mmCIF file of C-alpha atoms in Angstrom:
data_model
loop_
_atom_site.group_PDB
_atom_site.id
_atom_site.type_symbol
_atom_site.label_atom_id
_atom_site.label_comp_id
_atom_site.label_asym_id
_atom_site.label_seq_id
_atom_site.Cartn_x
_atom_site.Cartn_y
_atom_site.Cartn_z
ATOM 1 C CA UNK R 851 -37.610 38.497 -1.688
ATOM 2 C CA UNK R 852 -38.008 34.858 -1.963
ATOM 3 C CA UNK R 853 -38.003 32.364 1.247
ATOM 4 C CA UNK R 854 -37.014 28.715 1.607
ATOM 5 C CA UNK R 855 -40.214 28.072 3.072
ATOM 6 C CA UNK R 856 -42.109 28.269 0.098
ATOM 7 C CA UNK R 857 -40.298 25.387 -1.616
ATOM 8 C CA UNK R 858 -41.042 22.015 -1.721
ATOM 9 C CA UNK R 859 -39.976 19.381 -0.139
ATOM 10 C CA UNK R 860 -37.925 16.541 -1.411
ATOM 11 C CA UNK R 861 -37.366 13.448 0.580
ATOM 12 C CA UNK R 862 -33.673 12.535 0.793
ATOM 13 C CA UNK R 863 -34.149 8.907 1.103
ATOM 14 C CA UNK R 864 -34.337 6.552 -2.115
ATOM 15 C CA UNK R 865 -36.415 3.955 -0.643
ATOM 16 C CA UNK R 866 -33.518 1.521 1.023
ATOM 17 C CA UNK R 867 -32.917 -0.607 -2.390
ATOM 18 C CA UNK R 868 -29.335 -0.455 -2.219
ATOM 19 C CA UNK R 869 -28.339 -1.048 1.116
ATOM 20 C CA UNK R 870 -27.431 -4.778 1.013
ATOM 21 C CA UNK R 871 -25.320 -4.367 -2.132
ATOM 22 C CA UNK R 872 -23.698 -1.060 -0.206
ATOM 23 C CA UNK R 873 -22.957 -3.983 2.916
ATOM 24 C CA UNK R 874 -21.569 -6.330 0.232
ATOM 25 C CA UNK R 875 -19.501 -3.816 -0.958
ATOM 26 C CA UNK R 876 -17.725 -2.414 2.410
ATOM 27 C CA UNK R 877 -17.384 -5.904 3.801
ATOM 28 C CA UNK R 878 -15.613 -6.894 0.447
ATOM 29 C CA UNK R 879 -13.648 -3.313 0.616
ATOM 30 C CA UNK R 880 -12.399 -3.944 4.265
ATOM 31 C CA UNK R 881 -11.621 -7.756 3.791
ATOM 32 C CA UNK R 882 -9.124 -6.299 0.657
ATOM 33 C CA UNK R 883 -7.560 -3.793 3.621
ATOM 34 C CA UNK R 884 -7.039 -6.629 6.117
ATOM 35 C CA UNK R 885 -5.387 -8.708 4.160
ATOM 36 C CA UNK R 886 -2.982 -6.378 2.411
ATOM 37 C CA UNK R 887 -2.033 -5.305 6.085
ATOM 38 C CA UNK R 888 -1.866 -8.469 7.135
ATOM 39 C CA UNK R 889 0.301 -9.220 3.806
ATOM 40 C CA UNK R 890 2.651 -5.967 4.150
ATOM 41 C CA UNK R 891 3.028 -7.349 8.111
ATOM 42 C CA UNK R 892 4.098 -10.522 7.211
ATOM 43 C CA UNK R 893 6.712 -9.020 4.331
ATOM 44 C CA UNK R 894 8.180 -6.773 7.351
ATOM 45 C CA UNK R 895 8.040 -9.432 9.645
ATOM 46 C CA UNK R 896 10.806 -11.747 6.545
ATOM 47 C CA UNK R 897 12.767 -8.824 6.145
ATOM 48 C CA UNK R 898 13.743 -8.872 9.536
ATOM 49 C CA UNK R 899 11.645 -5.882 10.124
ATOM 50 C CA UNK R 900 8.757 -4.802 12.756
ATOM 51 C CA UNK R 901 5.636 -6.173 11.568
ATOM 52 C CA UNK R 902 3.482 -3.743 13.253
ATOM 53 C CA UNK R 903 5.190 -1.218 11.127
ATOM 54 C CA UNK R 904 3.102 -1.699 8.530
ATOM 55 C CA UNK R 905 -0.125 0.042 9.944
ATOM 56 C CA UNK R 906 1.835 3.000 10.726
ATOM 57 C CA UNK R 907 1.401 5.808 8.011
ATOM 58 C CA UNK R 908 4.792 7.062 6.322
ATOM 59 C CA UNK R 909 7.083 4.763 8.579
ATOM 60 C CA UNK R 910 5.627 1.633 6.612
ATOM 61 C CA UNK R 911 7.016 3.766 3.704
ATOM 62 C CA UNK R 912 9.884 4.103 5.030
ATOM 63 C CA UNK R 913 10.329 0.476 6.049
ATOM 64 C CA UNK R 914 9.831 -0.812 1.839
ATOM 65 C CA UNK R 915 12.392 1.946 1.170
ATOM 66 C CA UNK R 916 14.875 0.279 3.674
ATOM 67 C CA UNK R 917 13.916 -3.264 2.717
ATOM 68 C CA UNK R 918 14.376 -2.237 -1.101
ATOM 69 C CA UNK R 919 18.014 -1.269 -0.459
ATOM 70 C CA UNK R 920 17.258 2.697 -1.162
ATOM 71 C CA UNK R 921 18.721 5.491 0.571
ATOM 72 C CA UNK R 922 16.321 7.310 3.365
ATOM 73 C CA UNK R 923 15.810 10.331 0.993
ATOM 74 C CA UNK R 924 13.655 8.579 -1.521
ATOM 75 C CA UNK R 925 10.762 9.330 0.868
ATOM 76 C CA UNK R 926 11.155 13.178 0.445
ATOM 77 C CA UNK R 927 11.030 12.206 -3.451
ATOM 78 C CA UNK R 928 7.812 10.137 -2.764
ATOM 79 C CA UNK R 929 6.268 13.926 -1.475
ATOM 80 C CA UNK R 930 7.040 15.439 -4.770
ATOM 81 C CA UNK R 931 4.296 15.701 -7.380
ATOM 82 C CA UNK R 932 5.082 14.193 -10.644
ATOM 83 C CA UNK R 933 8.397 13.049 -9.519
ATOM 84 C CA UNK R 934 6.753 10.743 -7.122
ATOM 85 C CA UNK R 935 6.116 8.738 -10.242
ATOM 86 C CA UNK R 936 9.776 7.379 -10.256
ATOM 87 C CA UNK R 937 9.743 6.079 -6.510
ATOM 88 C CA UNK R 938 6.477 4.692 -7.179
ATOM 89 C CA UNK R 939 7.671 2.504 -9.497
ATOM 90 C CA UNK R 940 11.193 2.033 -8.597
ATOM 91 C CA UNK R 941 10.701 1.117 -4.475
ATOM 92 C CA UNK R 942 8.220 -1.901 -5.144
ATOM 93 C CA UNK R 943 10.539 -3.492 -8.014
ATOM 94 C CA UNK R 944 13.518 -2.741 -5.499
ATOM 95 C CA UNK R 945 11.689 -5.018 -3.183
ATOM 96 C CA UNK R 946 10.649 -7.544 -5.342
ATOM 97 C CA UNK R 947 14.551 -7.775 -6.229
ATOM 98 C CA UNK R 948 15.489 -7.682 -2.352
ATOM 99 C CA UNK R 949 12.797 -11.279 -2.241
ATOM 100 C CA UNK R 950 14.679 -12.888 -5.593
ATOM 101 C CA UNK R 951 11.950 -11.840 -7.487
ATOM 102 C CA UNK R 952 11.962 -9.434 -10.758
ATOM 103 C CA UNK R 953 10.610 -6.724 -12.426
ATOM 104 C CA UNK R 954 7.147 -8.219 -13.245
ATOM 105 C CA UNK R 955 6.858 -8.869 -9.472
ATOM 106 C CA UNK R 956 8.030 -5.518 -8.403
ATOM 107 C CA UNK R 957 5.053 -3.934 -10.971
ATOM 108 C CA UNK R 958 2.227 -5.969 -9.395
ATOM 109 C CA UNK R 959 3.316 -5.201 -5.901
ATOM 110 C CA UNK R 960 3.271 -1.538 -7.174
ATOM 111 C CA UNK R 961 -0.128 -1.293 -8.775
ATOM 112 C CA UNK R 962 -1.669 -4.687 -7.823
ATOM 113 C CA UNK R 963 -0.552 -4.498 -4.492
ATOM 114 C CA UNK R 964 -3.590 -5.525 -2.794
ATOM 115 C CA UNK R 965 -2.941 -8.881 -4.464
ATOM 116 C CA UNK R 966 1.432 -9.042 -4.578
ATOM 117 C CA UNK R 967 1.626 -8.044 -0.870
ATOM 118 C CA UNK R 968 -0.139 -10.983 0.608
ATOM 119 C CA UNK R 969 1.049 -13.260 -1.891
ATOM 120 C CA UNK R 970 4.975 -12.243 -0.797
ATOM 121 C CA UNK R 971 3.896 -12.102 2.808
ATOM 122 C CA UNK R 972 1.809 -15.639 3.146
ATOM 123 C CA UNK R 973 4.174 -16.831 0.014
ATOM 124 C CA UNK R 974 7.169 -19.198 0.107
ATOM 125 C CA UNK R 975 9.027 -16.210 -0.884
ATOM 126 C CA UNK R 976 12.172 -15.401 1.485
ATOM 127 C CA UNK R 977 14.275 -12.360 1.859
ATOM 128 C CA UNK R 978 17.571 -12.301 0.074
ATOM 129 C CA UNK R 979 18.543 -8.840 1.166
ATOM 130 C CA UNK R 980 19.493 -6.514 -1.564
ATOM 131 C CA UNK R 981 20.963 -7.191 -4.601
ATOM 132 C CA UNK R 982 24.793 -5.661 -5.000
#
């Protein structure tokens, strides 16, 4: 019968050399957070929509569904693996319509939105509603 006391011990720290470059990295991590909230804010905020919905988990969903022009139910589809695929994509070019902007647009604020969001929030982009 074997014990853990009879193995060795191995120090769990690595000395400290990576801590700065860890800082670096958070600080630059939550700066990228701030100012797509600040960004998605601002977008609410044109649309004629509450601004502070955009920290809110699900409802700021809900909101770029509404501002896109799609029905409520596309958020259900959103909780549906695979499928979600087709909201992802189709919600953020909806909005980027809804601002007079096109498909290009609507891609980057889909998978670039960390830079698209803050660019239509700060931008001289205004809300046109949604496209008939």
């Amino acid at each position: 019968m074997s014990s853990l006391a009879n193995l060795p011990l191995v120090p769990l720290q690595n000395g400290g050399g990576g801590s700065a470059l860890g800082i670096v990295f958070s600080l630059v991590a939550i700066a990228i957070v701030l100012l797509t909230i600040a960004g998605t804010w601002k977008t609410f905020q044109k649309a004629n929509e509450p601004g502070w919905a955009a920290i809110v988990p699900i409802y700021n969903f809900y909101i770029m569904i509404k501002i896109g022009g799609n029905a409520w139910w596309w958020l259900i589809v959103f909780f549906i693996p695979l499928v979600n695929i087709v909201p992802a994509i189709k919600i953020p070019i909806d909005v980027a319509k809804a601002f007079g902007q096109g498909i290009g647009f609507g891609l980057g604020l889909g998978f670039l939105s960390f830079i698209f969001l803050p660019l239509l929030g700060f931008g001289d982009y205004e809300y046109q509603g949604v496209p008939e």
